[in-house]
PDB file of C-alpha atoms in Angstrom:
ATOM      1  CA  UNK A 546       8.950 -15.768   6.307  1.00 55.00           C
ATOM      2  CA  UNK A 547      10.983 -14.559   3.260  1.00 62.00           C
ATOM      3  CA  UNK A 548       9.159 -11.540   2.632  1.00 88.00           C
ATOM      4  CA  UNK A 549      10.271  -9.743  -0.456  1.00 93.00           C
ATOM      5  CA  UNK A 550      13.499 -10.462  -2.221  1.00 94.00           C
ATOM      6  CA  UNK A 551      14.564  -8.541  -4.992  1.00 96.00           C
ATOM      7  CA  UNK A 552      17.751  -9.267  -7.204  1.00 97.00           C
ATOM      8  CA  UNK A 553      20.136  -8.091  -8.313  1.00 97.00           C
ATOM      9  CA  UNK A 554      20.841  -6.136  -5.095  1.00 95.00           C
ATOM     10  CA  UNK A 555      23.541  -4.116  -7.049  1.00 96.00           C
ATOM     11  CA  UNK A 556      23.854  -3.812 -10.599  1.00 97.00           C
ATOM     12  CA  UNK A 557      26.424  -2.434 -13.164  1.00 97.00           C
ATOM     13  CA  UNK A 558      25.295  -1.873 -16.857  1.00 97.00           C
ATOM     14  CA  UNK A 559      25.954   0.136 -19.669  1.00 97.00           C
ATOM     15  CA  UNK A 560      23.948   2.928 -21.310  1.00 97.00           C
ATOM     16  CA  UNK A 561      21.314   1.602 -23.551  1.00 97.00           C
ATOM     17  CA  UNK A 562      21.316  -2.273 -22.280  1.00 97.00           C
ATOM     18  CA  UNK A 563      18.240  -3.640 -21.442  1.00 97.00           C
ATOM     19  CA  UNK A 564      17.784  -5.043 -16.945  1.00 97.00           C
ATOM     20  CA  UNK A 565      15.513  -6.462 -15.411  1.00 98.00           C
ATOM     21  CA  UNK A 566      15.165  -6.151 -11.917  1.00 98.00           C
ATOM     22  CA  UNK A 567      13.502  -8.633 -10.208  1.00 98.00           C
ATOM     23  CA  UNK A 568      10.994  -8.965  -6.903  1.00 97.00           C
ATOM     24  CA  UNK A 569       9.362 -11.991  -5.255  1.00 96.00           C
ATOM     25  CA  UNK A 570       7.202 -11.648  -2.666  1.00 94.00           C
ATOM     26  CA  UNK A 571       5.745 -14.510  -0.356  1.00 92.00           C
ATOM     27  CA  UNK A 572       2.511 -13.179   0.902  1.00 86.00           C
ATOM     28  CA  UNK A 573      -0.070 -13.322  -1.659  1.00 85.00           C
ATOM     29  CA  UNK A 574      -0.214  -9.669  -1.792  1.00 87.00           C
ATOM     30  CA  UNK A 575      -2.413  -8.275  -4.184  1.00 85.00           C
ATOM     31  CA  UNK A 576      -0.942  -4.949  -4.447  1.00 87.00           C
ATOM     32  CA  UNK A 577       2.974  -4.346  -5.517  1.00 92.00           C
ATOM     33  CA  UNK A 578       4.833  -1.239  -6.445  1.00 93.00           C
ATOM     34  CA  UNK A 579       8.566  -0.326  -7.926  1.00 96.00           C
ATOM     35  CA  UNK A 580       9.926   2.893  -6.360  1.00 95.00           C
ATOM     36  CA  UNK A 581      12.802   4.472  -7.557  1.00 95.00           C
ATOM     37  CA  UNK A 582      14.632   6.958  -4.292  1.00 92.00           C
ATOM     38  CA  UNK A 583      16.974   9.658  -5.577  1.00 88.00           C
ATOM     39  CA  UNK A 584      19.040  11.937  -3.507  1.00 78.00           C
ATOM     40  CA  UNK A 585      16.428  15.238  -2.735  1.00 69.00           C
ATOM     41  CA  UNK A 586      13.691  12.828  -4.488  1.00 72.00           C
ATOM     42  CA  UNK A 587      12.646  10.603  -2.032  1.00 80.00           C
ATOM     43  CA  UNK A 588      10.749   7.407  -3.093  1.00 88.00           C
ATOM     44  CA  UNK A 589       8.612   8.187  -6.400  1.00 90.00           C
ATOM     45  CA  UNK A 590       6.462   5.511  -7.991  1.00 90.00           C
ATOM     46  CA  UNK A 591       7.306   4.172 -11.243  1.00 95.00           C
ATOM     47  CA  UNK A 592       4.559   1.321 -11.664  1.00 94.00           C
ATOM     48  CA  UNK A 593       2.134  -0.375  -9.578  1.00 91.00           C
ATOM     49  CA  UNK A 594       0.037  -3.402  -9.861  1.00 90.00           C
ATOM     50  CA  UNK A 595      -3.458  -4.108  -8.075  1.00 84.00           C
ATOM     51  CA  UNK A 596      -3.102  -7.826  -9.238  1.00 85.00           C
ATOM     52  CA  UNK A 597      -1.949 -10.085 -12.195  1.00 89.00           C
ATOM     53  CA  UNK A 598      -2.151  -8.557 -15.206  1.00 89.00           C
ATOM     54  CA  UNK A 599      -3.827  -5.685 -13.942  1.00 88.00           C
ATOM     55  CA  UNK A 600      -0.252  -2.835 -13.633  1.00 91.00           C
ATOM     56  CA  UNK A 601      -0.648   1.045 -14.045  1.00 89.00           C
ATOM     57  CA  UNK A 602       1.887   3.745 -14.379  1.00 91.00           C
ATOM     58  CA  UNK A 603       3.180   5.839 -11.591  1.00 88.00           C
ATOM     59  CA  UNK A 604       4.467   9.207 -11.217  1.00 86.00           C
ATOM     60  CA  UNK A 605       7.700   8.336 -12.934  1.00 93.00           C
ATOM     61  CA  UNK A 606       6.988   5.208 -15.647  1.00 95.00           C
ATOM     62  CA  UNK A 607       9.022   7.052 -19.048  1.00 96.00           C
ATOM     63  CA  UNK A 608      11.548   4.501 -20.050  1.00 96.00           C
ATOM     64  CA  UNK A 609      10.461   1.406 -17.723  1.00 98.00           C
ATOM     65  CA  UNK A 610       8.534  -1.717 -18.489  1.00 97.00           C
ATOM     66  CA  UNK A 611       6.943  -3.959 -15.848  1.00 97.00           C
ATOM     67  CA  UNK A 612       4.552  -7.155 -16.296  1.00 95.00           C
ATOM     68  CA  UNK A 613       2.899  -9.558 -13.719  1.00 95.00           C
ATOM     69  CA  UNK A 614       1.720 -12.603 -15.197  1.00 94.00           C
ATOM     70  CA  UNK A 615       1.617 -14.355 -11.177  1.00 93.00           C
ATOM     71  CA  UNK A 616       0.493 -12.350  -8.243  1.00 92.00           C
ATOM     72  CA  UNK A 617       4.357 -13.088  -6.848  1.00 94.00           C
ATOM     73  CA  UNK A 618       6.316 -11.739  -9.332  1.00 96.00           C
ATOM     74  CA  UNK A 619       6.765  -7.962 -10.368  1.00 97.00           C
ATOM     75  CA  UNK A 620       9.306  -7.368 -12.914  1.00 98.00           C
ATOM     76  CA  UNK A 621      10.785  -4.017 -13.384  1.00 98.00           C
ATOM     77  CA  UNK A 622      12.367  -4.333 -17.104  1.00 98.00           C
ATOM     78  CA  UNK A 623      14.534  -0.658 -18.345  1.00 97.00           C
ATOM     79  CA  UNK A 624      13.860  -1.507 -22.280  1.00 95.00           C
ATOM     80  CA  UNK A 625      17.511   1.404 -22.667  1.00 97.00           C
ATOM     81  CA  UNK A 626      18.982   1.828 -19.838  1.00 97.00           C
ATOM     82  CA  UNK A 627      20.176   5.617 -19.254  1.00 97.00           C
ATOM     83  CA  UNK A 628      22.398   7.290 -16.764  1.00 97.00           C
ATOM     84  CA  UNK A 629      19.167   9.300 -15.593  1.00 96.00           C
ATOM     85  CA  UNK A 630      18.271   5.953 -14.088  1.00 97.00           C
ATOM     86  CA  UNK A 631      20.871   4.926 -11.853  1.00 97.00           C
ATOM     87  CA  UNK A 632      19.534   5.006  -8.826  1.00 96.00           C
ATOM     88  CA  UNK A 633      17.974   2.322  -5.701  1.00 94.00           C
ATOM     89  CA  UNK A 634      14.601   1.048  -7.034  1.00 96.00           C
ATOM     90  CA  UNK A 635      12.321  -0.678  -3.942  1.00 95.00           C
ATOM     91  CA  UNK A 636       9.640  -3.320  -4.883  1.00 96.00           C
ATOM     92  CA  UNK A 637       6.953  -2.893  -2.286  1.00 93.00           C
ATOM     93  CA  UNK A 638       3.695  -5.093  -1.474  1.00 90.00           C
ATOM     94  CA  UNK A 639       0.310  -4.516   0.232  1.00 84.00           C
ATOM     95  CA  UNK A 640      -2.736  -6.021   0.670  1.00 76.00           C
ATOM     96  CA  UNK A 641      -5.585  -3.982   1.026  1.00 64.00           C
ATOM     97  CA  UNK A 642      -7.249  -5.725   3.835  1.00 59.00           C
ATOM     98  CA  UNK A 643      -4.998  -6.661   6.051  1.00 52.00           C
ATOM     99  CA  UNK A 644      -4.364  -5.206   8.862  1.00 51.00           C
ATOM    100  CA  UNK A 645      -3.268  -1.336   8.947  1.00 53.00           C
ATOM    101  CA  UNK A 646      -2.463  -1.605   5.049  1.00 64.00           C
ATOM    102  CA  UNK A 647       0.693  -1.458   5.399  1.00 77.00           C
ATOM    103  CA  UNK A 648       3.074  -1.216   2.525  1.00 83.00           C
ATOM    104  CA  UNK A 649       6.148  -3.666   2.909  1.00 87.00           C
ATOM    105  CA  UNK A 650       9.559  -3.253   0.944  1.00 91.00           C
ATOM    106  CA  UNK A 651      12.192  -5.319  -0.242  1.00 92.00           C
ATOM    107  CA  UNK A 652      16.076  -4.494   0.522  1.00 90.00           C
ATOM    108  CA  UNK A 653      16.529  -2.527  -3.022  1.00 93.00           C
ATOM    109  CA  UNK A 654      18.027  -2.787  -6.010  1.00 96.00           C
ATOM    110  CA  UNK A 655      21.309  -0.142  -6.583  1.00 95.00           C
ATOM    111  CA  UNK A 656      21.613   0.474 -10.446  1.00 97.00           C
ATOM    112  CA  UNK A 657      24.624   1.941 -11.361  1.00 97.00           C
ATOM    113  CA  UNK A 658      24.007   2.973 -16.097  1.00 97.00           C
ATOM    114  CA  UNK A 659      27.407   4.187 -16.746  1.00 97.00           C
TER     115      UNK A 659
ATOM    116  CA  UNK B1028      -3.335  16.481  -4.531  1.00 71.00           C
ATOM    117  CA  UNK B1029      -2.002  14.540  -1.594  1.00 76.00           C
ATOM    118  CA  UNK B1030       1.400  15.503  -0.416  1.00 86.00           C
ATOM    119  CA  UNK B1031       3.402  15.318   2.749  1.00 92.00           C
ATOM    120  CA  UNK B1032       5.719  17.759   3.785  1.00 93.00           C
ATOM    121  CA  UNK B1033       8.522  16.683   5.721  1.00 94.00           C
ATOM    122  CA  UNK B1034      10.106  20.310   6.485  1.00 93.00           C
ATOM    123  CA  UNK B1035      13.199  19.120   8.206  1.00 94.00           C
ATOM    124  CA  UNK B1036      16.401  17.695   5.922  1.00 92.00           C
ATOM    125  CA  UNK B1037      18.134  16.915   9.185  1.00 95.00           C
ATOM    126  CA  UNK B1038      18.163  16.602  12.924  1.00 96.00           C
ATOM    127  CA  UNK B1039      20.868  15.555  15.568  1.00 97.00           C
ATOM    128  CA  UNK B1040      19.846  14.634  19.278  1.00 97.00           C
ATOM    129  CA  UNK B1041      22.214  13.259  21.421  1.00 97.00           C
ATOM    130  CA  UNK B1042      22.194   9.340  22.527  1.00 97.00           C
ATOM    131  CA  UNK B1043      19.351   9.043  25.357  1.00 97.00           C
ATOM    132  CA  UNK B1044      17.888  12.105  24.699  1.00 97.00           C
ATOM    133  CA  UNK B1045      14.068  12.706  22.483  1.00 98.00           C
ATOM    134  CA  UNK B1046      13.678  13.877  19.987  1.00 98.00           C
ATOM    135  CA  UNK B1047      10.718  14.593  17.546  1.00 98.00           C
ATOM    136  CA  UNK B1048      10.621  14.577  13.727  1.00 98.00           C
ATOM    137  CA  UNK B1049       7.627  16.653  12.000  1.00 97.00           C
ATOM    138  CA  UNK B1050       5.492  15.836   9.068  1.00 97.00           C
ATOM    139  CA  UNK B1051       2.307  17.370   7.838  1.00 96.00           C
ATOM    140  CA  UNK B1052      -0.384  16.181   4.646  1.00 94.00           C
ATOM    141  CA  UNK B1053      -2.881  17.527   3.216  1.00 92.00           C
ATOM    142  CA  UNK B1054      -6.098  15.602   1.939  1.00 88.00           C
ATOM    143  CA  UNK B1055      -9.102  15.988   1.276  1.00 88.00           C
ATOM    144  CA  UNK B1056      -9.833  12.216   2.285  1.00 85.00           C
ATOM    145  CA  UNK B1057     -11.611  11.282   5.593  1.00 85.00           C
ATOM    146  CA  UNK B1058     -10.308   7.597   5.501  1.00 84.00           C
ATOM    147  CA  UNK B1059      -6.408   7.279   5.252  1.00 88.00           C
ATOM    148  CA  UNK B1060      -3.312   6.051   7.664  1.00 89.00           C
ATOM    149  CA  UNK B1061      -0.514   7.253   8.303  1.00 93.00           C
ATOM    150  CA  UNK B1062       2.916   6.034   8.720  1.00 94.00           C
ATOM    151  CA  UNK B1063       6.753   6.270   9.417  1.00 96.00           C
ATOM    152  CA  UNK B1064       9.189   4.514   8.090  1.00 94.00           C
ATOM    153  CA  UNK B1065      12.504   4.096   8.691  1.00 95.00           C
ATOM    154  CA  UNK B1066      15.855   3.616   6.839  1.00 91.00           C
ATOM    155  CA  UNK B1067      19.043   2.733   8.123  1.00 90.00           C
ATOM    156  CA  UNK B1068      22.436   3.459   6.019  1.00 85.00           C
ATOM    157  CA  UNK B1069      21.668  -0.516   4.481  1.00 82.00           C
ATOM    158  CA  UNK B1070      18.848   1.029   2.551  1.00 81.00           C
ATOM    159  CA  UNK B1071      15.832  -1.818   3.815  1.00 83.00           C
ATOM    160  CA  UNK B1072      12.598   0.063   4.667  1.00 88.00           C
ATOM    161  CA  UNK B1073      11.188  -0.398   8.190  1.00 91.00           C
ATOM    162  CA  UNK B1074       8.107   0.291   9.132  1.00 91.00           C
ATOM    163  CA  UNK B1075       8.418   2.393  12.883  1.00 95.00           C
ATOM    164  CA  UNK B1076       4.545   2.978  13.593  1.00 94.00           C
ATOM    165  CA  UNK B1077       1.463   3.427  11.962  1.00 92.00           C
ATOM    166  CA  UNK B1078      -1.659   5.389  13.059  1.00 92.00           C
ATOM    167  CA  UNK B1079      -5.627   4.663  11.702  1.00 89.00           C
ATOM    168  CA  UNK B1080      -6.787   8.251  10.962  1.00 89.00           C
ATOM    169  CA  UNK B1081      -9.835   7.362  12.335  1.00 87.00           C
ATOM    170  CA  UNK B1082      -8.537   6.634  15.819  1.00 87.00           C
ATOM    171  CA  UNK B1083      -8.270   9.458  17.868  1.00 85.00           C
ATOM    172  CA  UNK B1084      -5.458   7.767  19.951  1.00 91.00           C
ATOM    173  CA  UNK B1085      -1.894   8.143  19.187  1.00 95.00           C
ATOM    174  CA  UNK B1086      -0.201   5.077  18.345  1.00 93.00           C
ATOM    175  CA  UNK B1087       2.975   3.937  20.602  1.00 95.00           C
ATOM    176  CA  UNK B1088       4.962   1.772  19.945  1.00 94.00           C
ATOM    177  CA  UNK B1089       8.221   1.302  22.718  1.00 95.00           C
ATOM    178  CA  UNK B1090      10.316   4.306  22.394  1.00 97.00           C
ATOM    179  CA  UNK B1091       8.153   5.754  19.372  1.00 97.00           C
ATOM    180  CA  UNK B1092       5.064   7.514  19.768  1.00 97.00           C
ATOM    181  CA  UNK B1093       3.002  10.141  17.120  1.00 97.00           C
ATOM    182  CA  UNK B1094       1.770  13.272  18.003  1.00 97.00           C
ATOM    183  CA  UNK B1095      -1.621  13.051  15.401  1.00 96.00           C
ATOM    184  CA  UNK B1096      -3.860  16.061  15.200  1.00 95.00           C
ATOM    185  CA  UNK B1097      -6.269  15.342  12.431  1.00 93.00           C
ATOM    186  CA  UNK B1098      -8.063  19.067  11.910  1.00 93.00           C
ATOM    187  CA  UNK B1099      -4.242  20.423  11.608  1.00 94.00           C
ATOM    188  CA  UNK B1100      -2.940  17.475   9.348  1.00 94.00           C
ATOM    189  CA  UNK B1101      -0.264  16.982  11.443  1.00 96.00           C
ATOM    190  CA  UNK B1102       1.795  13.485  12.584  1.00 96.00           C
ATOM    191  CA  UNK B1103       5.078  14.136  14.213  1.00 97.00           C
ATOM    192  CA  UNK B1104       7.057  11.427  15.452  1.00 98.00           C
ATOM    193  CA  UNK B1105       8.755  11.520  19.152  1.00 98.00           C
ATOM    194  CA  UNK B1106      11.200   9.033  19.575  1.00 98.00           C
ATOM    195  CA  UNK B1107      12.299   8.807  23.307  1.00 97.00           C
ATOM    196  CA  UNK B1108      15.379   8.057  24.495  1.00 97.00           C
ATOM    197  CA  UNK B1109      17.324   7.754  21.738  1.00 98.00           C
ATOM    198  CA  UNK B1110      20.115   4.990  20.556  1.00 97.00           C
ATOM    199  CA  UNK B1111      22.611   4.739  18.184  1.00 96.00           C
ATOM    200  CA  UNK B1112      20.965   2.748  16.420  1.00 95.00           C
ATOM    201  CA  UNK B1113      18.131   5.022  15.433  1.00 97.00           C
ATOM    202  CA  UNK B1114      20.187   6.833  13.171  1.00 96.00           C
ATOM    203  CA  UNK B1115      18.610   6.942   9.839  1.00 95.00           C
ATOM    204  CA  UNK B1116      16.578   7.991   7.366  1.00 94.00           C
ATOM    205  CA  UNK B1117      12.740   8.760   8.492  1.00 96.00           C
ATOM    206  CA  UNK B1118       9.940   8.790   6.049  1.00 95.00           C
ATOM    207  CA  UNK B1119       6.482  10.022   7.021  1.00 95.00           C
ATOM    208  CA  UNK B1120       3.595   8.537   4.482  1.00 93.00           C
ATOM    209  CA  UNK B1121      -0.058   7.966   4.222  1.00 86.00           C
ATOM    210  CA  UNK B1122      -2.160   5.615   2.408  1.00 85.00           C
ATOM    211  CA  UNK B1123      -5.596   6.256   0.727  1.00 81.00           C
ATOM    212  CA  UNK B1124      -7.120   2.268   1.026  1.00 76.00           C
ATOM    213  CA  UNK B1125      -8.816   1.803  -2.715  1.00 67.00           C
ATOM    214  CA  UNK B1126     -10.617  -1.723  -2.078  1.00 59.00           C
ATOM    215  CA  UNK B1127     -10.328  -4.846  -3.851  1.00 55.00           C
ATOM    216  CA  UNK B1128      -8.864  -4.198  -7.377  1.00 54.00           C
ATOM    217  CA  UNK B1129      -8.607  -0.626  -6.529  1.00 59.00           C
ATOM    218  CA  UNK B1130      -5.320   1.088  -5.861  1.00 64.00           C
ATOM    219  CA  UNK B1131      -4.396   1.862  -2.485  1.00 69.00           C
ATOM    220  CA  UNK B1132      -2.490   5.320  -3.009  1.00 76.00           C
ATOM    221  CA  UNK B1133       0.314   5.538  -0.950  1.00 83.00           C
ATOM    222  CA  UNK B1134       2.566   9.025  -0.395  1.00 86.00           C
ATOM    223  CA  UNK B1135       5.789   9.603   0.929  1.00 90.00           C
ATOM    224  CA  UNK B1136       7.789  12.591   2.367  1.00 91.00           C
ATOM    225  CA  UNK B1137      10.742  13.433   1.268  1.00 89.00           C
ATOM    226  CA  UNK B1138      12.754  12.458   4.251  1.00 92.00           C
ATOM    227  CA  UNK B1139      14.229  13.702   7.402  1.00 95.00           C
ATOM    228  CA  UNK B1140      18.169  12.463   8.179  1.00 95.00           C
ATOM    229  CA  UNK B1141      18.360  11.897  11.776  1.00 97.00           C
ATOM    230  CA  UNK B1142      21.849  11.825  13.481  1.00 97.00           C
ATOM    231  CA  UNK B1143      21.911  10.053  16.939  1.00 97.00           C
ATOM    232  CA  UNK B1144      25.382  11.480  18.406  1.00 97.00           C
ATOM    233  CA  UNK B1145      27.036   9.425  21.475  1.00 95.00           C
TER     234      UNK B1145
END
């Protein structure tokens, strides 16, 4: 039962590159997320998804990109990557139905834009 | 707006002792549940216990148990006899279900840092 793997678990890049985090998930989900968690911030949603190709901005989406062309995949592309965005991003999944929707996260992704 | 309101940064207890972290919402939903999560210093997300808000029991699970009061938006967690390895991170959320192709709205506190000392 793989769950959700994201990669790269750590990342080093420069200001304005483009990454592209990536998250897998194994359970058909029809729901996924991207969180970033800052110190003081706690988790804040950048995107979300309710299926493929159906993704909607969060609380925090200015400077991200995200697509889901299969229901498994949920990339989190930073078109110009900033130092404002270093920081652990989470891919999450839920299903709606199940039981107790629960929300389920991957292991995280540490971005370090210097 | 939905928020939760974690109102303590930080707690200590010592190793066998309880302990019990406090959270409260506010929503104008009838439907929602309500969770904690945990996070050790490797940063993975694990879900503790989760309460139906329409179930007037608490949930237990082992040494972790919620104290939910509903009219008072309240759901503190009491973790009993407490290990080592329950240092951590604790997140309090809740989750608005949205239905198919709707968005189930989760919402997260902002933390509480727990320190388990031997």
């Amino acid at each position: 039962d793989a769950g959700i793997t994201q990669s790269p678990r750590y990342k080093i890049t420069e200001t304005g590159r483009q990454v592209t985090l990536m998250c897998h998930q194994t359970w058909s989900h029809s729901y996924m997320f991207w969180y970033r968690q800052d110190l003081g911030h706690g988790l804040r949603l950048i995107y979300y998804s309710a299926a493929a190709d159906i993704t909607d901005k969060g609380e925090v989406p200015d400077g991200y990109v995200v697509s889901r062309s299969k229901t498994e995949n949920f990339p989190l592309t930073l078109e110009s990557a900033t130092r404002s965005q270093t920081s652990v991003y989470f891919c999450a999944s839920s299903e709606w139905y199940s039981s107790g929707n629960t929300i389920y996260f991957g292991e995280g992704s540490w971005l370090t834009v210097v | 707006a939905q928020t939760v309101t974690q109102s303590q940064p930080e707690m200590s207890v010592q190793e066998a002792e309880t302990v019990t972290l406090s959270c409260t919402y506010d929503t104008s939903e009838n439907n929602y549940y309500l969770f904690w999560y945990k996070q050790p210093p490797s940063r993975q997300m694990i879900l503790v216990i989760r309460q139906e808000a329409y179930k007037q029991q608490n949930a237990t699970e082992n040494r972790f148990s919620v104290n939910f009061q509903k009219a008072a938006k309240s759901f503190s967690l009491k973790i009993s006899d407490s290990q080592l390895g329950d240092t951590a991170m604790y997140f309090c959320a809740f989750m608005i279900p949205g239905g198919s192709y709707n968005f189930n709205k989760f919402y997260f506190g902002s933390g509480t840092k727990l320190n388990v000392k031997p």
